[in-house]
Coordinates of C-alpha atoms in Angstrom, one line a residue:
X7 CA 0.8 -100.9 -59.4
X8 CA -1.5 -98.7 -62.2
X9 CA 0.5 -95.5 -61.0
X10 CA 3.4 -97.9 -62.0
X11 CA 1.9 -98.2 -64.9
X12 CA 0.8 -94.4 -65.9
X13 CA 4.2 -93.8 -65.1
X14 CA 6.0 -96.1 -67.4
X15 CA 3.1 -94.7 -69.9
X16 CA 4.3 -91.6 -70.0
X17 CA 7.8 -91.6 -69.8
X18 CA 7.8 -94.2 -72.9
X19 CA 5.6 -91.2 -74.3
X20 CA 7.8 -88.5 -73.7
X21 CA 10.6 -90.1 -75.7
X22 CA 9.0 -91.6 -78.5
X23 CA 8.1 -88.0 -78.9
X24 CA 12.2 -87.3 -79.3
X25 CA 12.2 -89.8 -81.2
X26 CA 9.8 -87.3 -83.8
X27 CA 12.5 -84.3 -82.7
X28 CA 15.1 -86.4 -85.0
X29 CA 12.9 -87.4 -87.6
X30 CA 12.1 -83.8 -88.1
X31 CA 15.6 -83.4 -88.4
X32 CA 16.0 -86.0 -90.4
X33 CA 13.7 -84.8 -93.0
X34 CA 14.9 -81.2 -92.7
X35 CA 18.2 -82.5 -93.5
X36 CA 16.8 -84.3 -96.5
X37 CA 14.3 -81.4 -98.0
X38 CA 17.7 -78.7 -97.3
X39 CA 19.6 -81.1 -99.4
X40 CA 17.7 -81.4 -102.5
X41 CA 17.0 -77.5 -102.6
X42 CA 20.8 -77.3 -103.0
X43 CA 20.5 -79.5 -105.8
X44 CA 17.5 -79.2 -107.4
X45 CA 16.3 -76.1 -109.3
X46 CA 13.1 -75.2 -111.4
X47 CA 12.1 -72.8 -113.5
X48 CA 11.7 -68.7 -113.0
X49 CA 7.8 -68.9 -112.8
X50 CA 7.9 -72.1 -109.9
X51 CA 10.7 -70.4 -108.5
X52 CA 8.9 -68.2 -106.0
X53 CA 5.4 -70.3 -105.1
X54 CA 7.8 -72.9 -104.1
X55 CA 9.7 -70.4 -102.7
X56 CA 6.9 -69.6 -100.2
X57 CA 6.0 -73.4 -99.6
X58 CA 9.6 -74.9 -98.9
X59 CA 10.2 -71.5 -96.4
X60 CA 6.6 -72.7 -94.3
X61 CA 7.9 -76.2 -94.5
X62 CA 10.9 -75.7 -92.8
X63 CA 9.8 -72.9 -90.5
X64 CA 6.8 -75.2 -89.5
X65 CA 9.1 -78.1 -89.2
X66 CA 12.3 -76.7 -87.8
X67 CA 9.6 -75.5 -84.4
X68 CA 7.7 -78.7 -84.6
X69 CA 10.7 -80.4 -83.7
X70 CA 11.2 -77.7 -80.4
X71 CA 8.2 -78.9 -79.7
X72 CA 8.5 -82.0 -79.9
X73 CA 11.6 -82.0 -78.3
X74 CA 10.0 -80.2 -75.3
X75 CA 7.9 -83.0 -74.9
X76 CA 11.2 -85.3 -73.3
X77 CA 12.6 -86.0 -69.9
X78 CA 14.7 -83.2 -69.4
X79 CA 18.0 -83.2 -67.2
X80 CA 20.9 -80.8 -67.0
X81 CA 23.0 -83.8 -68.3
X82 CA 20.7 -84.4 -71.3
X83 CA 21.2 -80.6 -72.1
X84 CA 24.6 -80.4 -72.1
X85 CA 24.8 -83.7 -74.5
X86 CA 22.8 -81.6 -77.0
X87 CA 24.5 -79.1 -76.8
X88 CA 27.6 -80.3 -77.1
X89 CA 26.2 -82.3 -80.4
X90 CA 24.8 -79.4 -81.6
X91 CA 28.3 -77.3 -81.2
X92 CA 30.2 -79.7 -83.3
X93 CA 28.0 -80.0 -85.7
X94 CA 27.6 -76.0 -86.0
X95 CA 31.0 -75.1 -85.5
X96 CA 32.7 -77.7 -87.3
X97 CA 31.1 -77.2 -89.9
X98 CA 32.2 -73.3 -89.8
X99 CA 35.5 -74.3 -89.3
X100 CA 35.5 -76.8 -92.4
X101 CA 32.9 -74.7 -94.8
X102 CA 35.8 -71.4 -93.7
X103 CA 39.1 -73.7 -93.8
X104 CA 38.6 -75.6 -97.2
X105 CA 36.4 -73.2 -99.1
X106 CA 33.9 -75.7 -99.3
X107 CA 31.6 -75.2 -103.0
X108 CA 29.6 -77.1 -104.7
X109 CA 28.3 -80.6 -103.5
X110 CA 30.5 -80.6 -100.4
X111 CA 29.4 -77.5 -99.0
X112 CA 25.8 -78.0 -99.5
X113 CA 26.3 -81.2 -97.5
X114 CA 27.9 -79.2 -94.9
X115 CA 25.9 -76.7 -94.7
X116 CA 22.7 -78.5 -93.9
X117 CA 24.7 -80.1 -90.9
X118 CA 25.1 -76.8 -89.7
X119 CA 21.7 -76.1 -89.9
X120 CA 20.9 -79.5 -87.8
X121 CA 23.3 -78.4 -85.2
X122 CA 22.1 -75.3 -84.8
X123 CA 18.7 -76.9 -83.6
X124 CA 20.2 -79.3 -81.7
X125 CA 22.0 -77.1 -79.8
X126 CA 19.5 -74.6 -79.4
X127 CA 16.6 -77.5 -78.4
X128 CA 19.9 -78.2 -75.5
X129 CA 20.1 -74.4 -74.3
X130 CA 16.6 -74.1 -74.6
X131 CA 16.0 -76.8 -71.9
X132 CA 18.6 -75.9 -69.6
X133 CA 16.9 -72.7 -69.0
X134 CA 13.9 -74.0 -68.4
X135 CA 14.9 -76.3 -65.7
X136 CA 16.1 -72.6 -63.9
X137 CA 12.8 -71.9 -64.5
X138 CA 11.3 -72.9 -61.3
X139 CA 7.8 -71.7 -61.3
X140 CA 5.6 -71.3 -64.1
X141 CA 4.4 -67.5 -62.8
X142 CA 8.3 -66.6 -63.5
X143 CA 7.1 -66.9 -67.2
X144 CA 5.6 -64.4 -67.8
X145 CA 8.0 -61.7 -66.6
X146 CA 10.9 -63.7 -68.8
X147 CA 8.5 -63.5 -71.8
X148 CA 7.5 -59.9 -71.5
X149 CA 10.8 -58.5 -71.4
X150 CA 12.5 -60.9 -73.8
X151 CA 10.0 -60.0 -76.2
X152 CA 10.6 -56.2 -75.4
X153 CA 14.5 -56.5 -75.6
X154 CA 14.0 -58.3 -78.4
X155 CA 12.5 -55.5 -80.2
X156 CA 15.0 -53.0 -78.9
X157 CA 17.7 -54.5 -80.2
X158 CA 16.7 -55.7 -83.9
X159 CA 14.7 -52.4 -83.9
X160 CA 17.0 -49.6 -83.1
X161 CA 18.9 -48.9 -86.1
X162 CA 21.9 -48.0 -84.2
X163 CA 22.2 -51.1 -82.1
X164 CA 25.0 -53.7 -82.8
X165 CA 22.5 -56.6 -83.6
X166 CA 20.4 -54.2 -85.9
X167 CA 23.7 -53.2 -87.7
X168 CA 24.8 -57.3 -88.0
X169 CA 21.4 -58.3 -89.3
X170 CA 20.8 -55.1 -92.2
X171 CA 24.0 -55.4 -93.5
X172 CA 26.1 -58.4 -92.7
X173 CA 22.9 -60.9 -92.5
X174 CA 25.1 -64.1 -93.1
X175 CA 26.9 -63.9 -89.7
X176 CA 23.5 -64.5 -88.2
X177 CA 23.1 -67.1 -90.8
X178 CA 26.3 -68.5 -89.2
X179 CA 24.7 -68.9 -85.8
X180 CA 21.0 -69.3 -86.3
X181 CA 18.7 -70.8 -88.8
X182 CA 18.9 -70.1 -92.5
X183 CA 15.7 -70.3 -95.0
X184 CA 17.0 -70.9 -97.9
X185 CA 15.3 -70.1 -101.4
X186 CA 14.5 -72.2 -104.0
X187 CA 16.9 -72.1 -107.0
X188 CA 16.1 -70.9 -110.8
X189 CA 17.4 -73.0 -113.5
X190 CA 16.5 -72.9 -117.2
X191 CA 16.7 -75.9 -119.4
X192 CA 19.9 -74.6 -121.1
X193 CA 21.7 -74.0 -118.1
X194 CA 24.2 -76.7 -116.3
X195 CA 23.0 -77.7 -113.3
X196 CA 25.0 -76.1 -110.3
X197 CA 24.8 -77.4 -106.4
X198 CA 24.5 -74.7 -104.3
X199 CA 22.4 -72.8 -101.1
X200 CA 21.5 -69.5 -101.5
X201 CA 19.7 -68.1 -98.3
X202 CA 16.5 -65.9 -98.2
X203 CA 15.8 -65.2 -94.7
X204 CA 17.4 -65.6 -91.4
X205 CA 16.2 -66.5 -87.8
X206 CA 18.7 -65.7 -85.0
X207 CA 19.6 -68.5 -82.4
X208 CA 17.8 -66.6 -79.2
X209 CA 14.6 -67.0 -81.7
X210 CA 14.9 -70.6 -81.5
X211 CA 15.9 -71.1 -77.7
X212 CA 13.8 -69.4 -76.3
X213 CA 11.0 -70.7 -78.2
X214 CA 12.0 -74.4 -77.2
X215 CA 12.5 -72.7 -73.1
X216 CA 8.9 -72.1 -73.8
X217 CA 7.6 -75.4 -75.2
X218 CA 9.6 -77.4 -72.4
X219 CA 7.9 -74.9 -69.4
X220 CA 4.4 -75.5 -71.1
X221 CA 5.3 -79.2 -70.6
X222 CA 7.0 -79.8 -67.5
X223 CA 3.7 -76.8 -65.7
X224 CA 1.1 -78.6 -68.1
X225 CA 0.0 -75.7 -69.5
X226 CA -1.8 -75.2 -73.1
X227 CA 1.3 -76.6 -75.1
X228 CA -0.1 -78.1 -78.1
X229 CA -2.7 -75.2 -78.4
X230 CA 0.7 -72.8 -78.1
X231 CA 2.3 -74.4 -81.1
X232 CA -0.8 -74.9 -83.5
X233 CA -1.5 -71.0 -82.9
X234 CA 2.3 -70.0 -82.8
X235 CA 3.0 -71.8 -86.6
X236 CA 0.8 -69.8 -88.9
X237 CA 1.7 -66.7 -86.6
X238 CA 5.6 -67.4 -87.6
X239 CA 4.7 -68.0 -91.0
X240 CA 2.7 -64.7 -91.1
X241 CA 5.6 -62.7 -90.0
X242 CA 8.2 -64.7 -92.0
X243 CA 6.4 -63.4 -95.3
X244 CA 6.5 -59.9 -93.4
X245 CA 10.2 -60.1 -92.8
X246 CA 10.7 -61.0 -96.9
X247 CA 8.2 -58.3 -97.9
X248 CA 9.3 -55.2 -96.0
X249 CA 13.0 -56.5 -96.5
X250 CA 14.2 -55.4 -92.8
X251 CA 15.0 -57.5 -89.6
X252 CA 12.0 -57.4 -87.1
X253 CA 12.1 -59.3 -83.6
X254 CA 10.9 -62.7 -83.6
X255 CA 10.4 -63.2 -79.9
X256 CA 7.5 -60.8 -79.8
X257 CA 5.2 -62.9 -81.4
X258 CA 6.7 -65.8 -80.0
X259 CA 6.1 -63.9 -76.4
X260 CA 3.1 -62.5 -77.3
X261 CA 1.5 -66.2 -78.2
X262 CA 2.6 -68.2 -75.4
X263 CA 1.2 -65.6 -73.1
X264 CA -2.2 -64.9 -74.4
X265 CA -2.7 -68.5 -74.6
X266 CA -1.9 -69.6 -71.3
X267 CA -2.8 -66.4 -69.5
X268 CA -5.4 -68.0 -67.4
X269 CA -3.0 -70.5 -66.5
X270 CA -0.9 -67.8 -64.2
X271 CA -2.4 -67.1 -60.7
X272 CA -0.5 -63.9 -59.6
X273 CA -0.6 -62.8 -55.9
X274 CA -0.7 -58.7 -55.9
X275 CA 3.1 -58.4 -55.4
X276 CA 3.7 -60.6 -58.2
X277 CA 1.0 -58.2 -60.2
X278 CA 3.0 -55.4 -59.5
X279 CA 6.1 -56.6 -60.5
X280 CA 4.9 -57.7 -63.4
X281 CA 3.4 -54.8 -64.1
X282 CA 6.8 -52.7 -63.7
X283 CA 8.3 -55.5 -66.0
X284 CA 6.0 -55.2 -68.8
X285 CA 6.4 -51.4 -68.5
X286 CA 10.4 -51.6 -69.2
X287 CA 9.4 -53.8 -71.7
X288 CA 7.0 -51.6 -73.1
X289 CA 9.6 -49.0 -73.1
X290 CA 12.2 -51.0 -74.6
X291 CA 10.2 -51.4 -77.6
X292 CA 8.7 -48.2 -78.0
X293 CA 12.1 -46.3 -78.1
X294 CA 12.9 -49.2 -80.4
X295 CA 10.0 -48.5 -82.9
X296 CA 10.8 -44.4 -82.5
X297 CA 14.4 -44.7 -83.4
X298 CA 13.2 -46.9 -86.6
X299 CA 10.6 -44.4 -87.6
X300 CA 13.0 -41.2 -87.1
X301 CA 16.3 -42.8 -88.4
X302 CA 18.2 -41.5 -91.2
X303 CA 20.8 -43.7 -92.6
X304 CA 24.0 -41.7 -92.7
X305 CA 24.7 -40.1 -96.4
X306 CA 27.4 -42.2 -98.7
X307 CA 30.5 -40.3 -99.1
X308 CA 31.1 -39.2 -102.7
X309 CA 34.0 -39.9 -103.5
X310 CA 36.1 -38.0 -106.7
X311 CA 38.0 -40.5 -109.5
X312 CA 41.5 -39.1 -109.8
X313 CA 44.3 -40.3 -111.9
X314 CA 48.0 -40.6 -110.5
X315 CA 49.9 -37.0 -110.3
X316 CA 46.5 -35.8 -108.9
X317 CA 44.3 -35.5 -112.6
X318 CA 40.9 -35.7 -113.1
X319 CA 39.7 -38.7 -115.4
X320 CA 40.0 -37.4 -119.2
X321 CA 36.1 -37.9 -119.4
X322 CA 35.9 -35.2 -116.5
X323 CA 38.3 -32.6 -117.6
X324 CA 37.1 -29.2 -118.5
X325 CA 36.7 -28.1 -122.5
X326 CA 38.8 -25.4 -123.2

């Protein structure tokens, strides 16, 4: 009868800790809203700017977190996902179809942000449930973390390319941090989101695969995430000070394994393979940080003004 109990205990505290996943939504939603309505002055503009971004960093992997915390079934993925898709891409599809501005689109906007959570907290736990042994995490982390850095690392790379200079399609299908607007008391107030940073969708589920495998093994979860916040914050100001993409699952990675590293009990096999894993990994992101140290963007193209008939520009012409 007390097993009974415990049991009942816990599942009723698994999903009153959901029930915190969509409150952190909710005041995500709420915090998003009013920055795409409310502005301040030049000299707030930038404190604030730093505050709101560790706010909704903070919150948006507090509620991973907490989301990890639930009952987790294949079904129960696939519902969040499919919430999270038409919240996300419906909101594409309206913000690209009617040229949503203003009021509207702000609106819209922060639903896509709320989908792309939703859906991400979803995918996140579906691949955990493949994860069927808590040892297979630390290969998974190592050489996500070490892909990770190949790819946003290498200048050359497709995802490098995306996020230097077409950063709002990863806006489109990850988180956005948005930056807090500048208004001066003579100026008409104007409703609108203008993004700052950007955090790709693998960022966020693999980070909430993480939290739900800390949970469902019982590893150091909580420890995890109160070490893993101020780390994200850390390198979010990185990422806005040096002005360039870097790889978000490396210290995501990095964190869950050096806090739960004497939760893994490797047989010498499993050493081994590890070992060969971390070396590809290790690899990965060397070649990553050596193409970034020796690349040399491609010179523009200068290009001569001519008038029609072939004439130079009257300003250009020789003097006589």
């Amino acid at each position: 009868m007390s097993s009974e109990a415990t049991l009942a205990e816990m599942h009723e505290e698994k999903e009153s800790s959901q029930l915190w996943f969509w409150l952190t939504l909710l005041g995500l939603f709420l915090l998003r809203v009013a920055m795409g309505f409310v502005g301040v002055s030049p000299a707030l503009a930038q404190p604030l700017t730093f505050v709101t971004a560790a706010i909704i960093m903070g919150a948006s992997f507090f509620a991973l977190f907490q989301g990890a915390k639930g009952l987790w079934t294949a079904l129960k993925g696939f519902i969040f996902i499919g919430i999270g898709v038409l919240l996300h891409g419906g909101g594409i599809i309206l913000m690209n179809g009617l040229k949503l501005q203003g009021a509207p689109g702000v609106f819209v906007e922060v639903f896509i942000q709320m989908g792309v959570l939703i859906w991400c907290m979803g995918l996140g736990a579906l691949v955990a449930i493949l994860i069927k042994e808590k040892n297979l995490i630390l290969p998974v982390a190592i050489f996500l973390a070490g892909f990770d850095a190949f790819l946003i690392l290498t200048p050359t790379t497709p995802m490098a390319q995306i996020a230097q200079k077409n950063p709002e399609i990863v806006g489109n299908i990850g988180m956005t941090v948005p930056q807090v607007k500048v208004q001066t008391p003579d100026e008409e107030p104007k409703a609108g989101i203008v993004d700052l940073a950007y955090a790709g969708p693998a960022d966020l589920f693999f980070a909430a695969t993480f939290f739900v495998c800390l949970y469902r093994y019982k590893m150091k979860a909580k420890k995890t995430a109160l070490i893993l916040g101020p780390i994200l914050f850390l390198y979010l100001i990185l990422v806005m000070s040096v002005g360039i993409p870097l790889p978000a699952l490396v210290p995501i990675g990095l964190t869950v394994l050096l806090v739960n590293a004497g939760e893994f009990k490797l047989k010498k096999d499993e050493k081994l393979a590890v070992g060969f894993v971390a070396l590809i990994a290790l690899g990965l992101a060397g070649f990553g940080l050596y193409k970034r140290a020796t690349y040399k963007p491609p010179a523009e193209e200068e290009t001569t003004l001519e008038l029609p008939g072939g004439t130079p520009p009257p300003e250009l012409q020789s003097q006589p």
